[in-house]
Short mmCIF file of C-alpha atoms in Angstrom, two decimals:
data_model
loop_
_atom_site.label_atom_id
_atom_site.label_comp_id
_atom_site.label_asym_id
_atom_site.label_seq_id
_atom_site.Cartn_x
_atom_site.Cartn_y
_atom_site.Cartn_z
CA MET A 1 -5.42 17.48 -24.34
CA ASN A 2 -9.01 16.30 -24.26
CA VAL A 3 -9.87 13.78 -21.54
CA THR A 4 -13.05 11.77 -21.49
CA ILE A 5 -14.29 10.80 -18.04
CA PHE A 6 -16.87 8.08 -17.59
CA GLY A 7 -18.74 8.75 -14.35
CA THR A 8 -19.73 11.98 -12.63
CA GLY A 9 -19.57 10.88 -9.00
CA ASN A 10 -17.15 12.21 -6.36
CA MET A 11 -14.08 10.82 -8.09
CA GLY A 12 -15.13 11.68 -11.66
CA SER A 13 -15.94 15.25 -10.62
CA ALA A 14 -12.71 15.65 -8.67
CA ILE A 15 -10.60 14.32 -11.56
CA ALA A 16 -12.46 16.61 -13.98
CA ARG A 17 -11.54 19.63 -11.81
CA VAL A 18 -7.86 18.62 -11.81
CA ILE A 19 -7.86 18.29 -15.58
CA THR A 20 -9.60 21.58 -16.33
CA ALA A 21 -7.42 23.36 -13.73
CA GLY A 22 -4.47 22.41 -15.92
CA GLY A 23 -5.99 24.02 -19.01
CA ASN A 24 -7.04 20.73 -20.56
CA THR A 25 -10.61 19.89 -21.55
CA VAL A 26 -13.01 17.27 -20.22
CA GLN A 27 -15.80 15.30 -21.86
CA SER A 28 -18.03 13.78 -19.16
CA ILE A 29 -20.06 10.71 -19.99
CA ASN A 30 -22.73 9.34 -17.66
CA SER A 31 -23.78 5.73 -17.48
CA GLY A 32 -26.37 5.07 -20.15
CA ASP A 33 -25.14 8.00 -22.24
CA ASP A 34 -24.06 6.75 -25.68
CA THR A 35 -22.19 9.89 -26.78
CA ALA A 36 -19.09 9.09 -28.85
CA VAL A 37 -15.80 9.26 -26.95
CA THR A 38 -13.70 12.24 -28.07
CA GLY A 39 -10.82 12.12 -25.54
CA ASP A 40 -7.30 10.89 -26.18
CA ILE A 41 -7.20 9.77 -22.56
CA VAL A 42 -10.26 8.04 -21.15
CA VAL A 43 -10.69 7.85 -17.37
CA LEU A 44 -13.11 5.17 -16.16
CA ALA A 45 -14.28 6.84 -12.92
CA VAL A 46 -16.87 4.18 -12.27
CA PRO A 47 -17.15 1.42 -9.67
CA PHE A 48 -15.30 -1.80 -10.48
CA GLY A 49 -18.60 -3.56 -11.20
CA ALA A 50 -19.41 -1.10 -13.98
CA LEU A 51 -16.23 -1.73 -15.99
CA ASP A 52 -17.58 -4.78 -17.82
CA GLN A 53 -20.53 -2.83 -19.23
CA ILE A 54 -18.14 -0.21 -20.63
CA VAL A 55 -15.95 -2.94 -22.12
CA ALA A 56 -19.02 -4.59 -23.67
CA THR A 57 -20.27 -1.41 -25.33
CA ARG A 58 -17.13 0.67 -25.90
CA ALA A 59 -14.17 -1.65 -26.55
CA ASP A 60 -13.87 -0.69 -30.23
CA GLU A 61 -14.08 3.01 -29.43
CA LEU A 62 -11.39 2.71 -26.77
CA ALA A 63 -8.92 1.03 -29.15
CA GLY A 64 -5.80 3.11 -29.61
CA LYS A 65 -6.57 5.25 -26.56
CA THR A 66 -5.11 5.49 -23.09
CA VAL A 67 -7.65 4.05 -20.65
CA VAL A 68 -7.27 4.81 -16.95
CA ASP A 69 -8.71 2.42 -14.38
CA ILE A 70 -9.23 4.11 -11.00
CA SER A 71 -11.20 1.33 -9.32
CA ASN A 72 -10.70 -0.19 -5.89
CA PRO A 73 -12.21 -3.64 -6.37
CA LEU A 74 -13.20 -4.23 -2.74
CA ASP A 75 -15.82 -6.53 -1.40
CA PHE A 76 -17.69 -3.61 0.19
CA GLU A 77 -19.93 -5.95 2.19
CA THR A 78 -17.07 -7.39 4.22
CA PHE A 79 -14.29 -4.80 3.74
CA ASP A 80 -12.06 -7.87 4.17
CA SER A 81 -10.94 -8.78 0.65
CA LEU A 82 -10.70 -7.74 -2.95
CA VAL A 83 -12.99 -9.28 -5.55
CA VAL A 84 -10.19 -9.81 -8.09
CA PRO A 85 -7.87 -12.84 -7.95
CA PRO A 86 -4.99 -12.22 -5.52
CA ASP A 87 -2.35 -12.64 -8.22
CA SER A 88 -4.07 -10.17 -10.54
CA SER A 89 -5.72 -6.74 -10.38
CA ALA A 90 -8.72 -4.90 -11.75
CA ALA A 91 -6.39 -3.07 -14.12
CA ALA A 92 -4.73 -6.26 -15.38
CA GLN A 93 -8.14 -7.79 -16.01
CA LEU A 94 -9.24 -4.68 -17.87
CA ALA A 95 -6.06 -4.71 -19.99
CA GLU A 96 -6.84 -8.29 -21.04
CA LYS A 97 -10.30 -7.22 -22.14
CA LEU A 98 -9.01 -4.12 -23.96
CA PRO A 99 -5.91 -5.42 -25.77
CA ALA A 100 -5.92 -2.52 -28.25
CA SER A 101 -5.91 0.15 -25.52
CA SER A 102 -3.06 1.32 -23.25
CA VAL A 103 -4.47 0.59 -19.81
CA LEU A 104 -3.10 2.53 -16.83
CA LYS A 105 -3.88 2.32 -13.13
CA ALA A 106 -4.10 5.71 -11.42
CA PHE A 107 -6.18 7.78 -8.99
CA ASN A 108 -7.16 4.76 -6.86
CA THR A 109 -4.80 5.82 -4.06
CA THR A 110 -6.08 9.39 -3.72
CA PHE A 111 -9.36 10.20 -2.01
CA ALA A 112 -11.57 12.66 -3.93
CA ALA A 113 -11.11 15.38 -1.30
CA THR A 114 -7.33 15.25 -1.68
CA LEU A 115 -7.60 15.62 -5.47
CA THR A 116 -9.75 18.71 -4.97
CA SER A 117 -7.65 20.32 -2.21
CA GLY A 118 -4.33 19.28 -3.73
CA LYS A 119 -3.24 18.31 -0.21
CA VAL A 120 -2.98 15.22 1.95
CA GLY A 121 -2.60 16.93 5.30
CA ASP A 122 0.12 19.49 4.57
CA ASN A 123 1.64 17.44 1.76
CA PRO A 124 0.98 17.78 -1.96
CA THR A 125 -1.36 15.14 -3.37
CA THR A 126 0.52 12.62 -5.49
CA VAL A 127 -1.09 10.45 -8.16
CA LEU A 128 0.65 7.08 -8.52
CA ILE A 129 0.49 5.76 -12.09
CA ALA A 130 1.22 2.18 -13.16
CA GLY A 131 1.19 0.83 -16.69
CA ASP A 132 3.19 -0.79 -19.45
CA ASP A 133 3.08 2.15 -21.92
CA ALA A 134 5.66 4.74 -20.89
CA ASP A 135 4.31 7.39 -23.28
CA ALA A 136 0.77 6.98 -21.97
CA LYS A 137 2.01 7.29 -18.37
CA GLU A 138 3.98 10.42 -19.26
CA GLN A 139 0.95 11.95 -20.98
CA LEU A 140 -1.26 11.33 -17.95
CA ALA A 141 1.44 12.62 -15.61
CA GLN A 142 1.58 15.87 -17.62
CA VAL A 143 -2.18 16.35 -17.34
CA VAL A 144 -2.03 15.68 -13.58
CA THR A 145 0.90 18.00 -12.91
CA ALA A 146 -0.62 20.73 -15.11
CA GLY A 147 -3.60 20.49 -12.74
CA GLY A 148 -1.40 21.24 -9.73
CA LEU A 149 -0.82 17.75 -8.35
CA LYS A 150 2.28 15.57 -8.25
CA ALA A 151 2.56 12.40 -10.32
CA ILE A 152 4.90 9.43 -9.90
CA ASP A 153 5.47 6.56 -12.30
CA ALA A 154 4.90 3.56 -10.05
CA GLY A 155 6.13 0.99 -12.56
CA SER A 156 4.59 -1.58 -14.86
CA LEU A 157 0.95 -2.63 -14.88
CA ARG A 158 1.96 -5.48 -12.56
CA ARG A 159 2.23 -2.85 -9.82
CA ALA A 160 -1.52 -2.24 -10.13
CA ARG A 161 -1.84 -5.16 -7.75
CA GLU A 162 0.10 -3.26 -5.08
CA LEU A 163 -1.71 0.01 -5.85
CA GLU A 164 -5.02 -1.80 -5.34
CA ALA A 165 -3.78 -3.26 -2.04
CA PHE A 166 -2.68 0.27 -1.04
CA GLY A 167 -6.12 1.64 -1.96
CA PHE A 168 -7.83 -1.22 -0.12
CA LEU A 169 -5.83 -0.59 3.06
CA GLN A 170 -6.46 3.16 2.88
CA LEU A 171 -10.21 2.60 2.44
CA THR A 172 -10.38 0.19 5.39
CA LEU A 173 -8.55 2.68 7.62
CA ALA A 174 -10.86 5.52 6.57
CA SER A 175 -14.01 3.45 7.00
CA ALA A 176 -12.77 2.42 10.46
CA GLU A 177 -12.14 6.12 11.23
CA LYS A 178 -8.41 5.58 11.81
CA ILE A 179 -7.78 8.23 9.17
CA SER A 180 -10.13 10.79 7.60
CA TRP A 181 -11.34 11.08 4.01
CA THR A 182 -9.26 14.26 3.69
CA GLY A 183 -6.10 12.39 4.73
CA GLY A 184 -4.70 9.00 3.83
CA PHE A 185 -1.26 7.98 2.64
CA ALA A 186 0.84 10.91 1.47
CA VAL A 187 3.79 10.21 -0.82
CA ILE A 188 6.87 11.96 0.58
CA PRO A 189 9.82 12.32 -1.83
CA MET B 1 8.22 -3.86 29.08
CA ASN B 2 11.14 -5.93 27.86
CA VAL B 3 11.38 -6.41 24.09
CA THR B 4 13.64 -8.97 22.47
CA ILE B 5 14.87 -8.02 19.01
CA PHE B 6 16.36 -10.62 16.70
CA GLY B 7 18.72 -8.87 14.30
CA THR B 8 20.98 -5.87 14.74
CA GLY B 9 20.89 -4.42 11.23
CA ASN B 10 19.43 -1.05 10.23
CA MET B 11 15.90 -1.99 11.16
CA GLY B 12 16.74 -3.88 14.36
CA SER B 13 18.87 -0.97 15.57
CA ALA B 14 16.24 1.63 14.68
CA ILE B 15 13.47 -0.32 16.42
CA ALA B 16 15.70 -0.76 19.48
CA ARG B 17 16.17 3.02 19.68
CA VAL B 18 12.41 3.60 19.54
CA ILE B 19 11.83 1.12 22.33
CA THR B 20 14.51 2.43 24.67
CA ALA B 21 13.43 6.04 23.94
CA GLY B 22 10.10 5.07 25.48
CA GLY B 23 11.69 3.85 28.69
CA ASN B 24 11.33 0.19 27.82
CA THR B 25 14.22 -2.27 27.65
CA VAL B 26 15.69 -4.21 24.75
CA GLN B 27 17.39 -7.58 24.53
CA SER B 28 19.23 -7.85 21.20
CA ILE B 29 19.95 -11.29 19.77
CA ASN B 30 22.22 -11.81 16.79
CA SER B 31 21.94 -14.68 14.36
CA GLY B 32 23.78 -17.67 15.76
CA ASP B 33 23.42 -16.37 19.31
CA ASP B 34 21.57 -18.95 21.44
CA THR B 35 20.80 -16.69 24.41
CA ALA B 36 17.40 -17.40 25.94
CA VAL B 37 14.63 -14.98 24.95
CA THR B 38 13.59 -12.76 27.86
CA GLY B 39 11.19 -10.33 26.16
CA ASP B 40 7.41 -10.36 26.35
CA ILE B 41 7.36 -8.96 22.84
CA VAL B 42 9.78 -10.46 20.30
CA VAL B 43 10.56 -8.49 17.15
CA LEU B 44 12.02 -10.53 14.29
CA ALA B 45 14.08 -7.82 12.58
CA VAL B 46 15.63 -10.26 10.15
CA PRO B 47 15.23 -10.80 6.40
CA PHE B 48 12.29 -12.94 5.35
CA GLY B 49 14.63 -15.80 4.47
CA ALA B 50 15.91 -15.98 8.06
CA LEU B 51 12.50 -16.51 9.66
CA ASP B 52 12.44 -20.28 9.13
CA GLN B 53 15.69 -20.74 11.03
CA ILE B 54 14.24 -18.85 14.00
CA VAL B 55 11.07 -20.95 13.83
CA ALA B 56 13.14 -24.14 13.71
CA THR B 57 15.22 -23.27 16.75
CA ARG B 58 12.98 -21.00 18.83
CA ALA B 59 9.33 -22.04 18.33
CA ASP B 60 8.92 -23.44 21.85
CA GLU B 61 10.52 -20.37 23.41
CA LEU B 62 8.24 -18.04 21.44
CA ALA B 63 5.08 -19.81 22.62
CA GLY B 64 2.85 -17.47 24.61
CA LYS B 65 4.71 -14.39 23.39
CA THR B 66 3.86 -11.62 20.96
CA VAL B 67 6.00 -12.12 17.85
CA VAL B 68 6.37 -9.21 15.43
CA ASP B 69 7.19 -9.92 11.78
CA ILE B 70 8.67 -6.87 10.04
CA SER B 71 9.72 -8.56 6.81
CA ASN B 72 9.15 -7.42 3.24
CA PRO B 73 9.28 -10.73 1.37
CA LEU B 74 10.44 -9.33 -1.96
CA ASP B 75 12.21 -11.10 -4.73
CA PHE B 76 15.17 -8.71 -4.48
CA GLU B 77 16.66 -10.00 -7.73
CA THR B 78 13.73 -8.82 -9.85
CA PHE B 79 12.02 -6.26 -7.59
CA ASP B 80 8.92 -7.41 -9.47
CA SER B 81 7.14 -9.79 -7.09
CA LEU B 82 6.85 -11.10 -3.58
CA VAL B 83 8.11 -14.58 -2.73
CA VAL B 84 5.02 -15.50 -0.69
CA PRO B 85 1.81 -16.77 -2.34
CA PRO B 86 -0.35 -13.86 -3.53
CA ASP B 87 -3.28 -14.84 -1.32
CA SER B 88 -1.09 -15.06 1.79
CA SER B 89 1.66 -13.08 3.50
CA ALA B 90 4.92 -13.64 5.31
CA ALA B 91 3.12 -12.89 8.57
CA ALA B 92 0.31 -15.36 7.88
CA GLN B 93 2.85 -18.05 7.04
CA LEU B 94 4.74 -17.29 10.25
CA ALA B 95 1.52 -17.46 12.28
CA GLU B 96 0.85 -20.93 10.88
CA LYS B 97 4.30 -22.05 11.98
CA LEU B 98 3.99 -20.45 15.44
CA PRO B 99 0.44 -21.38 16.47
CA ALA B 100 1.15 -20.79 20.18
CA SER B 101 2.41 -17.22 19.59
CA SER B 102 0.48 -14.01 18.85
CA VAL B 103 1.94 -12.98 15.51
CA LEU B 104 1.71 -9.33 14.49
CA LYS B 105 2.81 -7.54 11.32
CA ALA B 106 4.43 -4.15 11.96
CA PHE B 107 7.38 -1.92 11.02
CA ASN B 108 7.49 -3.19 7.41
CA THR B 109 6.00 0.07 6.10
CA THR B 110 8.49 2.41 7.81
CA PHE B 111 12.03 2.85 6.54
CA ALA B 112 14.71 2.70 9.26
CA ALA B 113 15.57 6.39 8.85
CA THR B 114 11.96 7.40 9.55
CA LEU B 115 11.89 5.32 12.73
CA THR B 116 15.04 7.08 13.93
CA SER B 117 13.99 10.62 12.96
CA GLY B 118 10.36 10.14 13.95
CA LYS B 119 9.43 11.93 10.73
CA VAL B 120 8.38 11.09 7.20
CA GLY B 121 9.01 14.46 5.60
CA ASP B 122 7.31 16.83 8.04
CA ASN B 123 4.84 14.20 9.23
CA PRO B 124 5.13 12.00 12.30
CA THR B 125 6.18 8.42 11.56
CA THR B 126 3.28 6.00 11.96
CA VAL B 127 3.70 2.28 12.59
CA LEU B 128 0.85 0.24 11.05
CA ILE B 129 0.10 -2.89 13.09
CA ALA B 130 -1.97 -5.85 11.90
CA GLY B 131 -2.85 -8.96 13.87
CA ASP B 132 -5.61 -11.05 15.34
CA ASP B 133 -4.77 -10.46 19.03
CA ALA B 134 -6.12 -7.06 20.08
CA ASP B 135 -4.24 -7.06 23.39
CA ALA B 136 -0.94 -7.81 21.67
CA LYS B 137 -1.54 -5.01 19.17
CA GLU B 138 -2.38 -2.58 21.97
CA GLN B 139 0.76 -3.59 23.89
CA LEU B 140 2.97 -3.00 20.84
CA ALA B 141 1.19 0.29 20.09
CA GLN B 142 1.98 1.47 23.64
CA VAL B 143 5.67 0.66 23.24
CA VAL B 144 5.74 2.47 19.88
CA THR B 145 3.92 5.58 21.10
CA ALA B 146 6.04 5.71 24.29
CA GLY B 147 9.01 5.89 21.90
CA GLY B 148 7.59 9.01 20.23
CA LEU B 149 5.99 7.52 17.11
CA LYS B 150 2.36 7.10 16.13
CA ALA B 151 0.73 3.68 15.89
CA ILE B 152 -2.43 2.61 14.09
CA ASP B 153 -4.27 -0.69 14.34
CA ALA B 154 -4.53 -1.71 10.68
CA GLY B 155 -6.88 -4.63 11.30
CA SER B 156 -6.64 -8.40 11.40
CA LEU B 157 -3.62 -10.44 10.34
CA ARG B 158 -5.29 -10.75 6.93
CA ARG B 159 -4.28 -7.12 6.36
CA ALA B 160 -0.61 -8.19 6.51
CA ARG B 161 -1.06 -8.99 2.83
CA GLU B 162 -1.86 -5.34 2.09
CA LEU B 163 0.88 -4.10 4.43
CA GLU B 164 3.38 -6.25 2.53
CA ALA B 165 2.10 -4.90 -0.80
CA PHE B 166 2.46 -1.37 0.66
CA GLY B 167 6.01 -2.14 1.78
CA PHE B 168 6.82 -3.70 -1.59
CA LEU B 169 5.59 -0.65 -3.49
CA GLN B 170 7.46 1.71 -1.18
CA LEU B 171 10.68 -0.27 -1.63
CA THR B 172 10.35 -0.30 -5.43
CA LEU B 173 9.81 3.48 -5.48
CA ALA B 174 12.83 4.08 -3.23
CA SER B 175 15.07 1.73 -5.18
CA ALA B 176 13.98 3.50 -8.41
CA GLU B 177 14.79 6.84 -6.71
CA LYS B 178 11.21 8.11 -7.06
CA ILE B 179 11.23 8.67 -3.29
CA SER B 180 14.11 8.76 -0.82
CA TRP B 181 14.91 6.40 2.05
CA THR B 182 14.05 9.22 4.48
CA GLY B 183 10.60 9.61 2.91
CA GLY B 184 8.00 7.12 1.79
CA PHE B 185 4.31 6.88 2.53
CA ALA B 186 3.24 9.03 5.46
CA VAL B 187 -0.02 8.21 7.22
CA ILE B 188 -2.10 11.38 7.54
CA PRO B 189 -5.02 11.24 10.01
#
């Protein structure tokens, strides 16, 4: 499987390592880079605010592909709310703008360090995946588990709202030093 | 500390065990029981739908007390949404109805079995507490930690929204058998 990752920050780099660890290949695309997308799965490892630019320039190219939104759409000035409507989610908004793509929510509940170490404390790191396309979720889950992590189907794309609340809460606890950036919420089966 | 617990179901019983394990005392009140409330902290271990009845009959008695909402206000027919407005929470609604009480959100992110065992997998069980009254949160945290669990201040009562999303997601995963009722989301420091 070839996976295109937009963004080469902490999260993009950590996700790239997971994918290559599983024997799959990664195409990394930086902002401003107009290289053609070659991946079957496309991970948008960019801040929420950068999604619209990708939609504006890449929507046609992303048609027919699985597109993974990893964003936590926080108001980072206040750390007190999300910037998406409370009855929606960043992923749902993205899916509306990319109707020809299979949009998934994933990786927003795992800090970069836990993707790299494969551990949240002593527990395996689990990637929670929400989306309406069961095949796309299964494909992403296979890439994640090949890379040594656990994956759980967290339900339809409507659950992106709860995943974003989960990510929001985890970020506020880490920024308040109640938990560390190597910890967070572990998923215990 | 004396803690009154409304409700003697799985959650009420598990919370009662935590409190007495810490050397504090419990007054249990069943639905329909009109015994006077003696606790300084009052835990409403009842389903979301039963809160209004308690408000209607007990609001004056709860004035000046710490009132803990543990509810997960799910639509249990669909398991696909909460029954509170998306920009609010069960706890925020309760706080509006009990303006003379200090309303906290807690215990909605811990399954009963993990309160009893003190473990989520191999990790200590952590009670996440949100509320606007720092003293009330600290008081509840002391009762919880005396009982052998961990407690974390999860922020203002606005974070009850995210705690309820967290509880919702955890319940959907358990009901779909993706996780067990003895597991769930562990908080790793």
